[in-house]
Structures are given as structure tokens and as C-alpha cells.
Amino acid sequence: MIVDLPSTDTSAVNRTMVDLRESAGAVALGRVLTLLIITEDGPEAEAAIQAANDASREHPCRVLVLARGVRRAASRLDAQIRIGGDAGASEVIVLRMYGPLADQGGAIVVPLLLPDAPIVAWWPGEAPAVPAEDPVGSVAGRRITDVSSAKSPSKALAKMRQRYHPGDTDLAWSRITSWRALLTAALDQPPHERITGATVSGAPDSASTDLLAGWLSSRLHCPVTRRSEDVPGGQGGQIAAVRLERAGGAVELRRLDAKSAVLSQPGQPDRRVALSRRTTRECLAEELRRLDPDDIFAEALEASQNKPPGRSRSATKKVSA
């Protein structure tokens, strides 16, 4: 069900939500969190809503979409409420803000927040310079950005490292979860030898490659080299391979195509493993599973120092893989 409320205010939106809850049976108490999506009005907003709808089947939530419209228009708030099949397992409130109101999302969103529910803010496109100090981001315990939407993801990641606050995270981090899991599983098998060096290869401007190198640097007491390499399939911004050196022979995980990779280990035949590129919906759902600061991400971000490809970055501390 979709209900349009043109030229409205937050009080009218709240009243309509109460009416819909009584007539359609939508129960706000079943929502586990409030997800704030801050984006520009248009196709970007609809794509973000679809990703949130899919993720809501795992995390039932109230989704508040702050869609910023034309700034030169007269000040106006148009609302749209979506429940039932049009909102996945969530209830979606789209707030389209025009004119001076487009920059007042922080004041608009407060009356619509669920009481005592955790708040997560997500910027699918361009994020503020310091999300934690943004009027909307300041009310959220978790703040999700996506540096892949920037012109230079690696430079955007470097700026994020400088502005980091506990609770910040980025979809570039959840995109490497499968890589981290496969590498950890490989090192759990004998022989349990010390890693003496690591090489992470990927597209030159790949923030995910930088973060994977940072993660290895923060977990292993060894030098980590970041190299530029074309990625199979011609899709930029991704990881091509990881090679871990140890006395008994190297462990290498190398992407074959968009869905698979080959894992090479000493004394074992090469194995083809599933390694699909993760969708925005999968990454968002993963980030919504935790509502506390991600210390592992913070350490990987801190260790992901931008250096010319091919040069090593030394580990900052010794932590077991």
C-alpha cells in the first residue's frame, strides 16, 4: 500500500501512520531499528529504498528516506508512506524536501523516529565530510557510507580515516567479508606457520583492496604490499588476488571471474571456490547486524595508509589471524 501526502508536515505523517497501523495492522513495535537514508531525489533514492526493503526481511525496521529535491523551489515537504508488499518487512516513509527545507533533514526526521529503537544512518551516495557531526548523522549510533560513489574511492577512504568516529562504517568494508572468511579458513588449516609477508592486488583506485590490505596489516605481524592489477571481468574497484607468504609455501586466493576464485595451498590441489561480488543489499544487511562500533573495521581503516602501489606497509601490531 502506498499513501501520498503532498505539501504536508510531520504531524500529518504521524497521524496517517497511526491510522494505517490501526486499519492495516502494521505494528511499529515489531521494528528493531530505524534506518535513515539520506540521498538525492530520483533513481538513486529508489535504488536505495529497494536495497533497504530487501535487507528489512532480515532486519524489520522503519525506513525514513530523506530525499533532497530542487533547492531553488519553494519550501515544501511531500511525503509518501509505503507499507505491506511495497515496503518489504519494513514501513517506509519517503520525505521529499524542496527549497530551503532540503537542508533541514535533521529537524524533520526527529518527530518520526521510533522511541527507544537504535538509529542507523546510511548515505548511498555522497556523504557529509564528517558524518558524526552531520545534523542527521549526530542522532544515529551507526553511520554507513559508500566511498565507491566518490570520484576517487581511495582518496575518499583516506579522508574517512581522518574524520573517523566510533560508529562509522563503509560498504567497502562489507564487500570484502567473503575474502576475509576464505583467507581465515585457509589459515586455520595446518601447517600453522607464521605469515612472513602478504601481497594484495587490485584495481588502483579500489577502496576495498586498500581495506583488505589494512585488515591483514592490523591482524598479522608482517609487511603487506599493495599492488595494482587488472581484475577479471573488467569491473574496476575490486580485488584481484591475495598472496600470503610462509616458510612451507604461499597461500594464494585469486579471482577467476565475477563468481569464483581459485585457492592455492602447498601440498594440495588448487580448489575453485565461490566468491561472488556482493550486492548492496547483502552489504547493507550485514552492516545492520551490529549496532555497536566495529573495532576491527576501525583498525583496518587506520592501517590502510595510502601508499604508491607496490610499496609495503608494515604491520602496526601483532594480532592472531
Short mmCIF file of C-alpha atoms in Angstrom, two decimals:
data_model
loop_
_atom_site.label_atom_id
_atom_site.label_comp_id
_atom_site.label_asym_id
_atom_site.label_seq_id
_atom_site.Cartn_x
_atom_site.Cartn_y
_atom_site.Cartn_z
CA MET A 1 0.00 0.00 0.00
CA ILE A 2 1.25 3.48 -0.93
CA VAL A 3 -0.22 6.67 0.50
CA ASP A 4 0.83 10.06 -0.89
CA LEU A 5 0.76 13.19 1.28
CA PRO A 6 1.66 16.23 -0.88
CA SER A 7 2.56 19.55 0.77
CA THR A 8 2.36 18.11 4.27
CA ASP A 9 4.17 18.21 7.62
CA THR A 10 5.48 15.64 10.11
CA SER A 11 2.40 15.86 12.31
CA ALA A 12 0.18 14.82 9.42
CA VAL A 13 2.57 12.00 8.58
CA ASN A 14 2.45 10.70 12.15
CA ARG A 15 -1.36 10.85 12.21
CA THR A 16 -1.56 8.93 8.94
CA MET A 17 0.85 6.30 10.26
CA VAL A 18 -1.41 5.76 13.30
CA ASP A 19 -4.47 5.42 11.06
CA LEU A 20 -2.72 2.96 8.76
CA ARG A 21 -1.46 0.95 11.70
CA GLU A 22 -4.99 0.55 13.03
CA SER A 23 -6.56 -0.26 9.66
CA ALA A 24 -3.80 -2.33 8.03
CA GLY A 25 -2.31 -3.94 11.12
CA ALA A 26 1.24 -2.54 10.73
CA VAL A 27 2.88 -2.79 14.15
CA ALA A 28 5.67 -0.31 14.89
CA LEU A 29 6.69 -2.26 17.99
CA GLY A 30 7.89 -5.07 15.68
CA ARG A 31 10.58 -2.83 14.20
CA VAL A 32 14.05 -3.48 15.57
CA LEU A 33 15.63 -0.22 14.40
CA THR A 34 15.14 2.98 12.43
CA LEU A 35 17.09 3.27 9.19
CA LEU A 36 17.65 6.79 7.87
CA ILE A 37 18.53 7.03 4.18
CA ILE A 38 19.91 10.39 3.12
CA THR A 39 20.03 10.82 -0.64
CA GLU A 40 19.12 12.97 -3.61
CA ASP A 41 15.62 12.58 -5.02
CA GLY A 42 15.38 10.43 -8.16
CA PRO A 43 16.64 6.99 -9.29
CA GLU A 44 19.31 6.92 -6.56
CA ALA A 45 16.60 7.15 -3.90
CA GLU A 46 14.53 4.32 -5.40
CA ALA A 47 17.58 2.05 -5.67
CA ALA A 48 18.40 2.69 -2.01
CA ILE A 49 14.79 2.01 -0.97
CA GLN A 50 14.82 -1.31 -2.84
CA ALA A 51 18.07 -2.35 -1.11
CA ALA A 52 16.57 -1.38 2.27
CA ASN A 53 13.37 -3.32 1.52
CA ASP A 54 15.39 -6.44 0.74
CA ALA A 55 17.56 -6.02 3.85
CA SER A 56 14.46 -5.44 6.00
CA ARG A 57 13.40 -9.06 5.56
CA GLU A 58 16.32 -9.85 7.87
CA HIS A 59 16.03 -6.63 9.92
CA PRO A 60 12.42 -5.37 10.21
CA CYS A 61 12.72 -1.61 10.56
CA ARG A 62 11.19 1.78 9.95
CA VAL A 63 12.88 3.33 6.93
CA LEU A 64 12.91 7.12 6.74
CA VAL A 65 14.12 8.37 3.37
CA LEU A 66 15.28 11.98 3.28
CA ALA A 67 15.20 12.69 -0.47
CA ARG A 68 16.57 16.14 -1.20
CA GLY A 69 14.86 17.82 -4.15
CA VAL A 70 15.39 21.08 -6.05
CA ARG A 71 16.92 23.74 -3.79
CA ARG A 72 15.63 26.65 -5.86
CA ALA A 73 11.98 25.63 -5.47
CA ALA A 74 9.60 26.93 -2.83
CA SER A 75 9.91 25.34 0.59
CA ARG A 76 7.74 22.20 0.56
CA LEU A 77 7.56 18.72 2.08
CA ASP A 78 5.95 15.88 0.12
CA ALA A 79 5.60 12.57 1.94
CA GLN A 80 4.86 9.06 0.77
CA ILE A 81 4.11 6.14 3.11
CA ARG A 82 4.68 2.57 1.94
CA ILE A 83 3.62 -0.48 3.94
CA GLY A 84 2.89 -4.10 3.15
CA GLY A 85 4.19 -5.55 -0.10
CA ASP A 86 5.57 -2.18 -1.19
CA ALA A 87 7.89 -1.98 1.83
CA GLY A 88 9.29 -5.47 2.32
CA ALA A 89 9.24 -6.27 6.05
CA SER A 90 9.57 -2.61 6.96
CA GLU A 91 7.47 0.54 6.83
CA VAL A 92 8.90 3.18 4.51
CA ILE A 93 8.33 6.91 4.81
CA VAL A 94 9.75 8.90 1.91
CA LEU A 95 10.18 12.60 2.68
CA ARG A 96 10.86 14.70 -0.42
CA MET A 97 12.19 18.09 0.67
CA TYR A 98 12.33 21.12 -1.63
CA GLY A 99 13.75 24.61 -1.34
CA PRO A 100 15.44 25.65 1.94
CA LEU A 101 13.79 22.64 3.58
CA ALA A 102 16.11 20.31 1.64
CA ASP A 103 18.91 21.04 4.11
CA GLN A 104 16.79 20.68 7.26
CA GLY A 105 16.59 16.89 7.39
CA GLY A 106 17.78 16.70 11.00
CA ALA A 107 14.82 18.72 12.32
CA ILE A 108 12.31 16.93 10.08
CA VAL A 109 13.29 13.40 10.98
CA VAL A 110 13.21 13.65 14.79
CA PRO A 111 9.38 13.51 15.22
CA LEU A 112 9.25 10.33 13.09
CA LEU A 113 11.85 8.27 14.96
CA LEU A 114 10.66 5.16 16.77
CA PRO A 115 11.03 5.55 20.55
CA ASP A 116 13.87 3.56 22.16
CA ALA A 117 14.88 1.97 18.84
CA PRO A 118 18.50 2.09 17.61
CA ILE A 119 19.10 4.52 14.75
CA VAL A 120 21.29 3.81 11.70
CA ALA A 121 22.03 6.45 9.05
CA TRP A 122 23.01 5.48 5.50
CA TRP A 123 24.31 7.72 2.72
CA PRO A 124 24.19 5.61 -0.51
CA GLY A 125 25.74 8.49 -2.47
CA GLU A 126 27.82 11.46 -1.41
CA ALA A 127 28.29 11.63 2.36
CA PRO A 128 28.99 14.69 4.52
CA ALA A 129 32.61 15.49 5.36
CA VAL A 130 32.13 14.28 8.95
CA PRO A 131 29.04 12.04 9.20
CA ALA A 132 29.10 12.01 13.01
CA GLU A 133 28.78 15.81 13.08
CA ASP A 134 26.05 15.99 10.44
CA PRO A 135 22.60 17.02 11.79
CA VAL A 136 21.17 13.65 10.76
CA GLY A 137 24.26 11.57 11.49
CA SER A 138 24.54 13.00 15.02
CA VAL A 139 21.32 11.25 16.09
CA ALA A 140 22.49 7.86 14.77
CA GLY A 141 24.54 5.30 16.65
CA ARG A 142 25.78 3.77 13.38
CA ARG A 143 26.63 5.68 10.21
CA ILE A 144 27.06 3.84 6.89
CA THR A 145 28.73 5.46 3.88
CA ASP A 146 29.91 4.16 0.50
CA VAL A 147 33.19 5.58 -0.78
CA SER A 148 32.69 3.73 -4.08
CA SER A 149 30.32 6.53 -5.10
CA ALA A 150 33.16 9.08 -4.92
CA LYS A 151 35.26 10.06 -7.94
CA SER A 152 38.31 8.59 -6.24
CA PRO A 153 37.33 5.87 -3.71
CA SER A 154 40.87 5.56 -2.34
CA LYS A 155 41.10 9.30 -1.64
CA ALA A 156 37.63 9.23 -0.08
CA LEU A 157 38.78 6.36 2.15
CA ALA A 158 41.81 8.41 3.23
CA LYS A 159 39.53 11.30 4.20
CA MET A 160 37.29 8.88 6.10
CA ARG A 161 40.32 7.71 8.08
CA GLN A 162 41.00 11.29 9.15
CA ARG A 163 37.37 12.02 10.13
CA TYR A 164 36.56 8.62 11.70
CA HIS A 165 34.31 8.46 14.77
CA PRO A 166 33.25 5.25 16.57
CA GLY A 167 30.11 4.00 14.84
CA ASP A 168 31.27 4.93 11.32
CA THR A 169 31.50 2.19 8.70
CA ASP A 170 31.51 1.83 4.92
CA LEU A 171 30.13 -0.65 2.41
CA ALA A 172 33.65 -1.07 1.03
CA TRP A 173 34.33 -2.98 4.25
CA SER A 174 31.41 -5.41 3.97
CA ARG A 175 32.30 -6.06 0.32
CA ILE A 176 35.46 -7.88 1.47
CA THR A 177 33.76 -10.16 4.02
CA SER A 178 33.93 -13.19 1.70
CA TRP A 179 37.65 -12.59 1.08
CA ARG A 180 38.32 -12.33 4.81
CA ALA A 181 36.34 -15.51 5.53
CA LEU A 182 38.14 -17.59 2.87
CA LEU A 183 41.59 -16.39 3.95
CA THR A 184 40.85 -17.06 7.62
CA ALA A 185 39.57 -20.56 6.82
CA ALA A 186 42.70 -21.29 4.78
CA LEU A 187 44.98 -20.26 7.65
CA ASP A 188 43.01 -22.40 10.10
CA GLN A 189 44.31 -25.50 8.27
CA PRO A 190 47.76 -26.98 9.00
CA PRO A 191 50.59 -26.26 8.79
CA HIS A 192 50.10 -23.37 11.24
CA GLU A 193 53.15 -21.41 10.17
CA ARG A 194 53.83 -17.74 10.73
CA ILE A 195 52.97 -15.43 7.82
CA THR A 196 56.13 -13.61 6.75
CA GLY A 197 54.61 -11.29 4.14
CA ALA A 198 51.45 -10.55 2.19
CA THR A 199 50.55 -9.03 -1.17
CA VAL A 200 47.11 -7.67 -2.02
CA SER A 201 46.42 -6.91 -5.70
CA GLY A 202 43.51 -4.99 -7.15
CA ALA A 203 42.36 -2.02 -9.17
CA PRO A 204 44.47 1.09 -8.49
CA ASP A 205 41.57 3.08 -7.05
CA SER A 206 39.88 0.28 -5.10
CA ALA A 207 38.97 1.19 -1.53
CA SER A 208 38.07 -2.44 -0.79
CA THR A 209 41.58 -3.52 -1.82
CA ASP A 210 43.05 -0.85 0.47
CA LEU A 211 40.88 -2.03 3.37
CA LEU A 212 41.79 -5.69 2.82
CA ALA A 213 45.48 -4.75 2.90
CA GLY A 214 44.82 -2.72 6.05
CA TRP A 215 42.98 -5.63 7.66
CA LEU A 216 45.90 -8.01 7.01
CA SER A 217 48.30 -5.37 8.28
CA SER A 218 46.33 -4.93 11.51
CA ARG A 219 45.93 -8.70 12.06
CA LEU A 220 49.33 -10.09 11.04
CA HIS A 221 52.83 -9.17 12.18
CA CYS A 222 54.29 -8.90 8.69
CA PRO A 223 54.79 -6.38 5.86
CA VAL A 224 51.85 -6.02 3.46
CA THR A 225 52.30 -4.90 -0.15
CA ARG A 226 49.51 -3.25 -2.12
CA ARG A 227 49.79 -3.76 -5.90
CA SER A 228 47.76 -2.58 -8.88
CA GLU A 229 46.37 -5.29 -11.14
CA ASP A 230 43.52 -5.60 -13.62
CA VAL A 231 40.53 -7.50 -12.28
CA PRO A 232 39.00 -10.37 -14.31
CA GLY A 233 35.76 -9.33 -15.97
CA GLY A 234 36.86 -5.75 -16.45
CA GLN A 235 34.95 -4.47 -13.41
CA GLY A 236 37.03 -1.86 -11.59
CA GLY A 237 37.11 -1.11 -7.91
CA GLN A 238 37.60 -4.77 -6.93
CA ILE A 239 40.24 -7.18 -5.64
CA ALA A 240 42.23 -9.43 -7.98
CA ALA A 241 44.31 -11.60 -5.61
CA VAL A 242 45.82 -12.08 -2.16
CA ARG A 243 49.08 -13.93 -1.55
CA LEU A 244 50.27 -14.90 1.94
CA GLU A 245 53.91 -15.96 2.26
CA ARG A 246 55.13 -18.53 4.79
CA ALA A 247 58.07 -20.93 5.13
CA GLY A 248 56.23 -24.01 3.83
CA GLY A 249 54.89 -22.23 0.76
CA ALA A 250 52.48 -19.45 -0.15
CA VAL A 251 48.71 -19.40 0.18
CA GLU A 252 47.10 -17.58 -2.74
CA LEU A 253 43.49 -16.66 -3.41
CA ARG A 254 42.98 -15.34 -6.94
CA ARG A 255 39.75 -14.23 -8.60
CA LEU A 256 38.81 -16.09 -11.79
CA ASP A 257 35.60 -14.25 -12.71
CA ALA A 258 32.70 -12.40 -11.11
CA LYS A 259 31.52 -15.51 -9.24
CA SER A 260 34.54 -17.64 -8.40
CA ALA A 261 38.21 -17.74 -7.39
CA VAL A 262 40.95 -20.36 -7.09
CA LEU A 263 42.62 -21.15 -3.77
CA SER A 264 46.19 -22.49 -3.93
CA GLN A 265 47.90 -24.08 -0.92
CA PRO A 266 51.15 -26.07 -0.61
CA GLY A 267 50.67 -29.83 -0.87
CA GLN A 268 47.05 -29.54 -2.01
CA PRO A 269 45.44 -29.36 -5.44
CA ASP A 270 44.09 -25.97 -6.46
CA ARG A 271 40.47 -25.56 -5.43
CA ARG A 272 37.82 -23.49 -7.13
CA VAL A 273 35.76 -21.62 -4.52
CA ALA A 274 32.63 -19.47 -4.72
CA LEU A 275 33.44 -15.77 -4.47
CA SER A 276 30.56 -13.74 -5.88
CA ARG A 277 30.69 -9.98 -5.85
CA ARG A 278 28.36 -8.83 -3.09
CA THR A 279 25.30 -6.72 -3.80
CA THR A 280 24.39 -3.51 -1.99
CA ARG A 281 21.52 -5.34 -0.32
CA GLU A 282 23.88 -8.01 1.10
CA CYS A 283 26.36 -5.41 2.33
CA LEU A 284 23.64 -3.28 3.93
CA ALA A 285 22.09 -6.30 5.66
CA GLU A 286 25.49 -7.23 7.09
CA GLU A 287 26.09 -3.73 8.43
CA LEU A 288 22.67 -3.73 10.11
CA ARG A 289 23.56 -6.89 12.06
CA ARG A 290 25.65 -4.90 14.51
CA LEU A 291 24.64 -1.68 16.20
CA ASP A 292 27.84 -1.08 18.17
CA PRO A 293 31.13 0.38 16.88
CA ASP A 294 33.13 -2.02 14.71
CA ASP A 295 36.62 -2.04 16.24
CA ILE A 296 38.04 -4.41 13.62
CA PHE A 297 36.97 -2.03 10.85
CA ALA A 298 38.50 0.90 12.74
CA GLU A 299 41.85 -0.91 12.98
CA ALA A 300 41.77 -1.92 9.30
CA LEU A 301 40.90 1.64 8.30
CA GLU A 302 43.74 3.06 10.38
CA ALA A 303 46.19 0.59 8.81
CA SER A 304 45.03 1.25 5.24
CA GLN A 305 47.53 4.04 4.67
CA ASN A 306 47.55 5.18 1.06
CA LYS A 307 50.97 4.48 -0.46
CA PRO A 308 52.18 4.08 -4.05
CA PRO A 309 51.28 0.61 -5.45
CA GLY A 310 53.99 -1.97 -4.91
CA ARG A 311 55.37 -0.49 -1.70
CA SER A 312 54.90 -2.28 1.60
CA ARG A 313 53.11 -1.05 4.67
CA SER A 314 54.33 -2.52 7.94
CA ALA A 315 52.00 -4.04 10.48
CA THR A 316 51.18 -1.81 13.42
CA LYS A 317 50.71 -4.56 15.96
CA LYS A 318 50.62 -8.33 16.34
CA VAL A 319 47.17 -9.92 16.47
CA SER A 320 46.31 -13.52 15.65
CA ALA A 321 44.55 -14.01 12.31
#
